[in-house]
Amino acid sequence: MVARFVQNPVLDATKISYESRQVFNAGVCKFKGKYIMVFRNEVGITPTGWSHGENNVRTVLGVADSDDGIHWVPRQTPWELPDRIVSSDPEFIRFYDPRLTVIEDRCYLCFAIDTRHGLRGGIAVTDDFVNFEILSMSVPDDRNMVLFPERIDGKFVRLERPMPVYSRSTAEAFDIWLSKSPDCRYWGESKLVLGAEQVPYANSKIGPAAPPVKTSEGWLTTFHATYKDMERNLKGWETSVWPASVWHKEYMGGLMLLDLKDPSKVIGIASQPLLKATESYELDGFRGSVIFPGGMLLEDNGEVKIYYGAADTVECLATAKVDDLLRMIDLRM
Ligand code: BMA
């Protein structure tokens, strides 16, 4: 029911005219009649993941444009503003994992930002993909934020994934939450949406993926779900340079349906993963077997485009019919 684009990946480092090692975990939207992608671009010579700043290992955001949502033309330079903000404030380390939602003709950008004092989730608004205004940044550790494409009962609504370290039974048992805001700056009315233990194929954290799309049956939205098996060494470049960090975490794409009026209520989820690594570009890369959806667009003809980062290395596309996706929701809650 979910078809991978035959020419996957839709974007990778070889297509980028500035320094680029990995292109993945992109947000995608349709804005003023065109498709726009903001992607995560890792640069530097040593793929050691966490040694940000060493050997020029850095993360920058890139922007790409498309007329059809399939063929992408990356801009000639990275998005300068996030880089400038990071270079001007030593507290900030990097912006990454952008997600895009168009609300009332403005494009909202959710992003993760690593800081010297924890991981924060930010929301900014842009009209031109050159400038943006940061509206809010969470306290640590809370990220994977995505905004619903319209106000509900007059309020902005976001899904998010805080990371409670002391209060959950096992390590990395992180869940999906929802908060509301009158202005996208002040957030509250927070509620738990889905616990990691409710996802049959996850044994570790889950988190929001692409921003939700509206259907007649509810808000349809993806999430990522992690399965950790310390006995299993998944392929990854990291292992060759940093043996201690052998990669064990499989990331799958999941699917859930939320109530239209009260999106903190889960109507159901798909009991099987929406996307699980099977192709070489998903199994092999910086971190193998990682599928990380960041964009989902519902076209007028009922086709859904799902954009996902694969193996933390390339950006891919899969398509499905919205009715088929709704039929996949078989685990009612
Ligand atoms: C998560 C995030 C994602 C990444 C994933 C797999 O914790 O950092 O950006 O894709 O791990 O490495």
CSV table of C-alpha atoms and ligand atoms in Angstrom, one decimal:
chain,number,residue,atom,x,y,z
A,1,MET,CA,0.0,0.0,0.0
A,2,VAL,CA,3.0,2.3,0.5
A,3,ALA,CA,5.2,2.5,-2.6
A,4,ARG,CA,8.8,3.8,-2.4
A,5,PHE,CA,9.7,6.2,-5.2
A,6,VAL,CA,11.7,4.0,-7.6
A,7,GLN,CA,14.5,6.6,-8.0
A,8,ASN,CA,15.0,7.0,-4.3
A,9,PRO,CA,16.7,8.9,-2.8
A,10,VAL,CA,15.1,12.2,-3.9
A,11,LEU,CA,18.0,14.1,-2.4
A,12,ASP,CA,21.5,13.2,-1.3
A,13,ALA,CA,24.8,14.8,-0.7
A,14,THR,CA,26.0,14.3,-4.3
A,15,LYS,CA,23.4,16.9,-5.5
A,16,ILE,CA,24.5,19.6,-3.1
A,17,SER,CA,26.9,22.3,-4.5
A,18,TYR,CA,28.3,23.3,-1.0
A,19,GLU,CA,29.9,21.1,1.5
A,20,SER,CA,27.7,18.1,2.3
A,21,ARG,CA,28.2,14.6,3.7
A,22,GLN,CA,24.6,13.6,4.6
A,23,VAL,CA,21.3,15.0,3.6
A,24,PHE,CA,18.3,13.7,5.6
A,25,ASN,CA,15.4,14.3,8.0
A,26,ALA,CA,13.8,17.1,5.9
A,27,GLY,CA,10.6,19.0,6.4
A,28,VAL,CA,8.5,19.6,3.3
A,29,CYS,CA,5.6,21.9,2.6
A,30,LYS,CA,3.6,23.3,-0.3
A,31,PHE,CA,4.0,27.1,-0.1
A,32,LYS,CA,2.6,29.6,-2.6
A,33,GLY,CA,2.1,26.9,-5.2
A,34,LYS,CA,5.6,25.4,-5.0
A,35,TYR,CA,7.1,22.6,-2.9
A,36,ILE,CA,9.8,23.6,-0.5
A,37,MET,CA,12.1,21.3,1.5
A,38,VAL,CA,14.3,22.2,4.4
A,39,PHE,CA,16.8,19.5,5.0
A,40,ARG,CA,19.5,18.6,7.5
A,41,ASN,CA,23.0,18.7,6.0
A,42,GLU,CA,25.9,17.2,7.9
A,43,VAL,CA,29.3,18.3,6.9
A,44,GLY,CA,32.8,17.5,8.1
A,45,ILE,CA,35.4,14.8,7.6
A,46,THR,CA,34.9,12.4,10.5
A,47,PRO,CA,31.5,10.8,10.8
A,48,THR,CA,31.5,10.4,14.5
A,49,GLY,CA,28.1,11.8,15.2
A,50,TRP,CA,28.4,13.5,18.5
A,51,SER,CA,31.7,15.2,18.2
A,52,HIS,CA,30.1,18.3,16.9
A,53,GLY,CA,32.7,21.0,16.2
A,54,GLU,CA,35.6,18.5,15.9
A,55,ASN,CA,37.2,18.0,12.5
A,56,ASN,CA,34.7,20.5,11.1
A,57,VAL,CA,31.8,18.2,11.9
A,58,ARG,CA,28.8,20.5,11.7
A,59,THR,CA,25.1,20.5,10.9
A,60,VAL,CA,23.6,23.2,8.7
A,61,LEU,CA,20.1,23.5,7.2
A,62,GLY,CA,19.7,23.5,3.4
A,63,VAL,CA,16.7,24.5,1.3
A,64,ALA,CA,15.5,22.9,-1.9
A,65,ASP,CA,12.7,23.8,-4.3
A,66,SER,CA,10.5,21.6,-6.5
A,67,ASP,CA,7.6,22.0,-8.9
A,68,ASP,CA,6.3,18.5,-8.4
A,69,GLY,CA,7.4,17.3,-5.0
A,70,ILE,CA,9.6,14.7,-6.6
A,71,HIS,CA,12.4,16.5,-8.5
A,72,TRP,CA,14.3,18.8,-6.2
A,73,VAL,CA,16.7,21.7,-6.9
A,74,PRO,CA,18.8,22.5,-3.9
A,75,ARG,CA,19.7,26.2,-3.4
A,76,GLN,CA,23.3,27.2,-4.0
A,77,THR,CA,24.1,28.0,-0.4
A,78,PRO,CA,22.9,26.7,2.9
A,79,TRP,CA,20.2,28.6,4.8
A,80,GLU,CA,22.4,31.3,6.3
A,81,LEU,CA,20.3,32.5,9.2
A,82,PRO,CA,20.4,29.4,11.5
A,83,ASP,CA,24.2,29.2,11.0
A,84,ARG,CA,24.5,32.9,11.9
A,85,ILE,CA,22.5,32.4,15.0
A,86,VAL,CA,24.6,29.4,16.1
A,87,SER,CA,27.9,31.3,15.4
A,88,SER,CA,26.8,34.4,17.3
A,89,ASP,CA,25.7,32.6,20.5
A,90,PRO,CA,28.1,30.1,22.1
A,91,GLU,CA,25.1,28.5,24.0
A,92,PHE,CA,23.7,27.2,20.7
A,93,ILE,CA,25.4,24.2,19.0
A,94,ARG,CA,23.2,23.4,16.0
A,95,PHE,CA,19.7,23.5,14.4
A,96,TYR,CA,18.5,20.2,13.0
A,97,ASP,CA,15.5,18.0,12.0
A,98,PRO,CA,13.3,20.8,10.6
A,99,ARG,CA,9.5,20.2,10.0
A,100,LEU,CA,7.4,22.6,8.1
A,101,THR,CA,3.7,23.5,8.5
A,102,VAL,CA,1.8,26.1,6.5
A,103,ILE,CA,-0.8,27.9,8.7
A,104,GLU,CA,-2.8,30.8,7.4
A,105,ASP,CA,-0.4,31.3,4.5
A,106,ARG,CA,2.7,31.6,6.7
A,107,CYS,CA,5.3,28.8,7.0
A,108,TYR,CA,6.1,27.6,10.5
A,109,LEU,CA,9.4,25.8,11.0
A,110,CYS,CA,9.8,23.5,14.0
A,111,PHE,CA,13.4,22.5,14.7
A,112,ALA,CA,15.5,20.8,17.3
A,113,ILE,CA,18.4,22.8,18.7
A,114,ASP,CA,21.2,21.4,20.6
A,115,THR,CA,22.5,23.8,23.3
A,116,ARG,CA,25.2,23.5,25.9
A,117,HIS,CA,22.5,23.0,28.5
A,118,GLY,CA,20.2,20.5,26.8
A,119,LEU,CA,18.1,19.7,23.7
A,120,ARG,CA,15.4,22.2,22.9
A,121,GLY,CA,12.5,22.3,20.5
A,122,GLY,CA,12.0,25.6,18.7
A,123,ILE,CA,9.3,27.1,16.5
A,124,ALA,CA,10.0,29.9,14.0
A,125,VAL,CA,7.9,31.5,11.2
A,126,THR,CA,9.1,32.5,7.8
A,127,ASP,CA,7.6,34.0,4.7
A,128,ASP,CA,10.6,33.7,2.4
A,129,PHE,CA,12.9,31.0,3.6
A,130,VAL,CA,15.6,33.6,4.0
A,131,ASN,CA,14.6,35.3,7.3
A,132,PHE,CA,12.6,33.9,10.1
A,133,GLU,CA,11.4,35.0,13.5
A,134,ILE,CA,11.8,32.5,16.4
A,135,LEU,CA,8.6,32.4,18.3
A,136,SER,CA,9.4,29.9,21.0
A,137,MET,CA,12.0,27.5,22.4
A,138,SER,CA,11.2,24.9,24.9
A,139,VAL,CA,13.1,24.1,28.1
A,140,PRO,CA,15.3,21.0,27.7
A,141,ASP,CA,14.8,18.2,26.8
A,142,ASP,CA,11.9,18.4,24.4
A,143,ARG,CA,12.1,18.1,20.7
A,144,ASN,CA,10.5,16.5,17.6
A,145,MET,CA,7.9,19.3,17.5
A,146,VAL,CA,5.3,19.4,14.7
A,147,LEU,CA,2.4,21.8,14.3
A,148,PHE,CA,-1.1,21.0,13.1
A,149,PRO,CA,-1.9,22.9,9.8
A,150,GLU,CA,-4.7,24.9,11.4
A,151,ARG,CA,-5.8,26.4,14.7
A,152,ILE,CA,-8.2,24.1,16.6
A,153,ASP,CA,-10.7,26.0,18.8
A,154,GLY,CA,-8.6,29.1,18.0
A,155,LYS,CA,-5.4,27.7,19.3
A,156,PHE,CA,-2.1,26.5,17.7
A,157,VAL,CA,-1.6,22.9,18.5
A,158,ARG,CA,1.7,20.9,18.5
A,159,LEU,CA,2.8,17.4,19.0
A,160,GLU,CA,6.1,17.0,20.9
A,161,ARG,CA,8.4,14.5,22.6
A,162,PRO,CA,9.9,15.4,26.0
A,163,MET,CA,12.6,13.1,27.3
A,164,PRO,CA,11.9,12.3,31.0
A,165,VAL,CA,15.0,10.5,32.3
A,166,TYR,CA,14.2,9.7,36.0
A,167,SER,CA,10.5,9.2,36.0
A,168,ARG,CA,10.0,6.4,33.5
A,169,SER,CA,10.5,2.7,34.1
A,170,THR,CA,13.2,2.1,31.6
A,171,ALA,CA,15.8,4.2,29.8
A,172,GLU,CA,14.5,6.0,26.7
A,173,ALA,CA,10.8,5.3,27.3
A,174,PHE,CA,9.8,8.6,25.7
A,175,ASP,CA,6.2,9.3,24.6
A,176,ILE,CA,4.2,11.7,22.3
A,177,TRP,CA,2.6,14.7,24.0
A,178,LEU,CA,0.5,17.6,22.8
A,179,SER,CA,0.4,21.3,23.8
A,180,LYS,CA,-1.7,24.3,22.8
A,181,SER,CA,-0.9,27.9,22.4
A,182,PRO,CA,-2.9,31.1,21.7
A,183,ASP,CA,0.0,32.7,19.8
A,184,CYS,CA,2.7,30.0,19.1
A,185,ARG,CA,4.8,31.6,21.8
A,186,TYR,CA,3.3,30.5,25.1
A,187,TRP,CA,2.6,26.7,25.3
A,188,GLY,CA,0.5,24.8,27.8
A,189,GLU,CA,-2.6,22.6,28.3
A,190,SER,CA,-0.1,19.7,27.8
A,191,LYS,CA,-1.5,16.2,27.5
A,192,LEU,CA,-0.1,12.7,26.9
A,193,VAL,CA,-1.1,11.4,23.4
A,194,LEU,CA,0.5,8.1,22.9
A,195,GLY,CA,2.8,6.1,25.3
A,196,ALA,CA,5.8,4.2,23.8
A,197,GLU,CA,4.4,1.0,25.3
A,198,GLN,CA,1.2,1.3,23.2
A,199,VAL,CA,3.2,0.7,19.9
A,200,PRO,CA,3.5,-3.1,19.3
A,201,TYR,CA,6.8,-2.8,17.3
A,202,ALA,CA,8.6,-0.3,19.6
A,203,ASN,CA,10.5,-1.3,22.7
A,204,SER,CA,12.0,2.1,23.2
A,205,LYS,CA,11.1,5.8,22.5
A,206,ILE,CA,8.6,7.1,20.0
A,207,GLY,CA,8.2,10.6,18.7
A,208,PRO,CA,6.2,12.8,16.3
A,209,ALA,CA,7.4,12.6,12.7
A,210,ALA,CA,5.7,14.7,9.9
A,211,PRO,CA,3.1,17.3,10.7
A,212,PRO,CA,-0.5,15.9,10.6
A,213,VAL,CA,-2.8,16.1,7.6
A,214,LYS,CA,-6.5,16.5,7.8
A,215,THR,CA,-8.8,13.8,6.6
A,216,SER,CA,-12.6,13.2,7.0
A,217,GLU,CA,-11.8,10.6,9.6
A,218,GLY,CA,-9.3,12.5,11.7
A,219,TRP,CA,-5.8,13.9,11.7
A,220,LEU,CA,-3.6,11.4,10.0
A,221,THR,CA,0.0,11.6,11.2
A,222,THR,CA,3.2,9.6,11.2
A,223,PHE,CA,5.5,9.0,14.2
A,224,HIS,CA,8.8,7.3,14.6
A,225,ALA,CA,9.2,4.2,16.7
A,226,THR,CA,12.4,2.8,18.0
A,227,TYR,CA,13.3,-0.9,18.6
A,228,LYS,CA,16.5,-1.4,20.5
A,229,ASP,CA,18.3,-4.8,20.5
A,230,MET,CA,21.8,-4.7,22.0
A,231,GLU,CA,22.5,-8.2,20.4
A,232,ARG,CA,22.0,-6.8,16.9
A,233,ASN,CA,24.6,-4.6,15.3
A,234,LEU,CA,22.9,-2.6,12.6
A,235,LYS,CA,25.2,-1.2,9.9
A,236,GLY,CA,26.6,2.2,10.3
A,237,TRP,CA,29.7,4.2,9.5
A,238,GLU,CA,30.0,5.2,13.1
A,239,THR,CA,31.2,1.7,14.0
A,240,SER,CA,34.3,2.0,11.9
A,241,VAL,CA,35.5,5.1,13.7
A,242,TRP,CA,34.0,4.7,17.1
A,243,PRO,CA,33.6,1.0,18.0
A,244,ALA,CA,32.0,1.8,21.4
A,245,SER,CA,29.0,3.3,19.6
A,246,VAL,CA,27.9,0.2,17.5
A,247,TRP,CA,24.5,1.1,16.3
A,248,HIS,CA,21.6,-1.0,17.8
A,249,LYS,CA,18.5,1.2,17.3
A,250,GLU,CA,16.1,0.5,14.5
A,251,TYR,CA,13.8,3.4,13.7
A,252,MET,CA,10.5,2.7,11.9
A,253,GLY,CA,7.8,5.0,10.6
A,254,GLY,CA,4.4,4.5,12.3
A,255,LEU,CA,1.0,5.9,11.6
A,256,MET,CA,-1.8,7.1,13.8
A,257,LEU,CA,-5.2,8.8,13.5
A,258,LEU,CA,-6.2,11.6,16.0
A,259,ASP,CA,-9.6,13.0,16.7
A,260,LEU,CA,-10.4,16.0,14.6
A,261,LYS,CA,-11.9,18.1,17.5
A,262,ASP,CA,-9.6,16.8,20.3
A,263,PRO,CA,-6.3,15.7,18.7
A,264,SER,CA,-5.0,14.6,22.1
A,265,LYS,CA,-7.3,11.6,21.6
A,266,VAL,CA,-5.9,8.7,19.5
A,267,ILE,CA,-8.6,7.0,17.4
A,268,GLY,CA,-6.2,4.3,16.5
A,269,ILE,CA,-2.7,3.4,15.2
A,270,ALA,CA,-1.5,1.0,12.5
A,271,SER,CA,-0.5,-2.2,14.3
A,272,GLN,CA,2.3,-2.7,11.7
A,273,PRO,CA,5.0,-0.2,10.8
A,274,LEU,CA,4.2,2.2,7.9
A,275,LEU,CA,7.8,2.1,6.8
A,276,LYS,CA,10.6,-0.3,8.0
A,277,ALA,CA,14.1,-0.4,6.5
A,278,THR,CA,14.3,-2.9,3.7
A,279,GLU,CA,16.2,-1.1,0.9
A,280,SER,CA,20.0,-0.8,0.7
A,281,TYR,CA,19.7,3.0,1.1
A,282,GLU,CA,17.8,2.5,4.3
A,283,LEU,CA,19.8,-0.4,5.7
A,284,ASP,CA,23.2,1.1,5.0
A,285,GLY,CA,24.5,4.5,5.9
A,286,PHE,CA,25.6,6.6,8.8
A,287,ARG,CA,23.1,4.8,11.0
A,288,GLY,CA,21.6,1.8,9.3
A,289,SER,CA,17.9,0.8,9.6
A,290,VAL,CA,16.8,4.3,10.4
A,291,ILE,CA,13.6,5.6,8.9
A,292,PHE,CA,12.7,9.1,10.0
A,293,PRO,CA,9.6,10.7,8.4
A,294,GLY,CA,9.6,14.5,8.5
A,295,GLY,CA,7.1,15.5,5.7
A,296,MET,CA,3.7,14.3,4.7
A,297,LEU,CA,1.5,16.0,2.0
A,298,LEU,CA,-2.0,15.2,1.0
A,299,GLU,CA,-2.6,16.0,-2.7
A,300,ASP,CA,-6.0,16.9,-4.1
A,301,ASN,CA,-6.2,13.5,-5.8
A,302,GLY,CA,-5.9,11.7,-2.6
A,303,GLU,CA,-2.3,10.8,-3.0
A,304,VAL,CA,-0.1,11.2,0.1
A,305,LYS,CA,3.6,11.9,-0.3
A,306,ILE,CA,5.7,10.8,2.7
A,307,TYR,CA,9.3,12.2,2.9
A,308,TYR,CA,11.7,10.4,5.2
A,309,GLY,CA,15.3,10.5,6.1
A,310,ALA,CA,16.9,7.0,5.5
A,311,ALA,CA,19.9,5.7,7.5
A,312,ASP,CA,20.7,9.3,8.6
A,313,THR,CA,22.3,9.7,5.2
A,314,VAL,CA,19.8,10.4,2.4
A,315,GLU,CA,16.2,11.9,1.9
A,316,CYS,CA,13.6,9.6,0.4
A,317,LEU,CA,10.0,9.6,-0.8
A,318,ALA,CA,7.1,7.1,-0.5
A,319,THR,CA,3.6,7.5,-1.7
A,320,ALA,CA,0.2,6.0,-0.8
A,321,LYS,CA,-3.5,6.6,-1.2
A,322,VAL,CA,-5.0,8.3,1.8
A,323,ASP,CA,-7.8,5.8,1.9
A,324,ASP,CA,-5.3,3.0,2.1
A,325,LEU,CA,-3.5,4.7,4.9
A,326,LEU,CA,-6.8,5.1,6.8
A,327,ARG,CA,-7.5,1.4,6.3
A,328,MET,CA,-4.1,0.6,7.9
A,329,ILE,CA,-5.4,2.1,11.2
A,330,ASP,CA,-6.4,-1.3,12.7
A,331,LEU,CA,-5.5,-0.9,16.4
A,332,ARG,CA,-8.3,1.2,17.8
A,333,MET,CA,-7.7,2.9,21.1
B,1,BMA,C1,17.4,10.7,16.9
B,1,BMA,C2,17.6,12.0,16.2
B,1,BMA,C3,17.3,11.9,14.7
B,1,BMA,C4,18.1,10.8,14.1
B,1,BMA,C5,17.9,9.5,14.9
B,1,BMA,C6,18.7,8.3,14.4
B,1,BMA,O1,17.7,10.7,18.2
B,1,BMA,O2,18.9,12.5,16.5
B,1,BMA,O3,17.8,13.1,14.2
B,1,BMA,O4,17.7,10.6,12.8
B,1,BMA,O5,18.2,9.7,16.3
B,1,BMA,O6,20.0,8.6,14.5
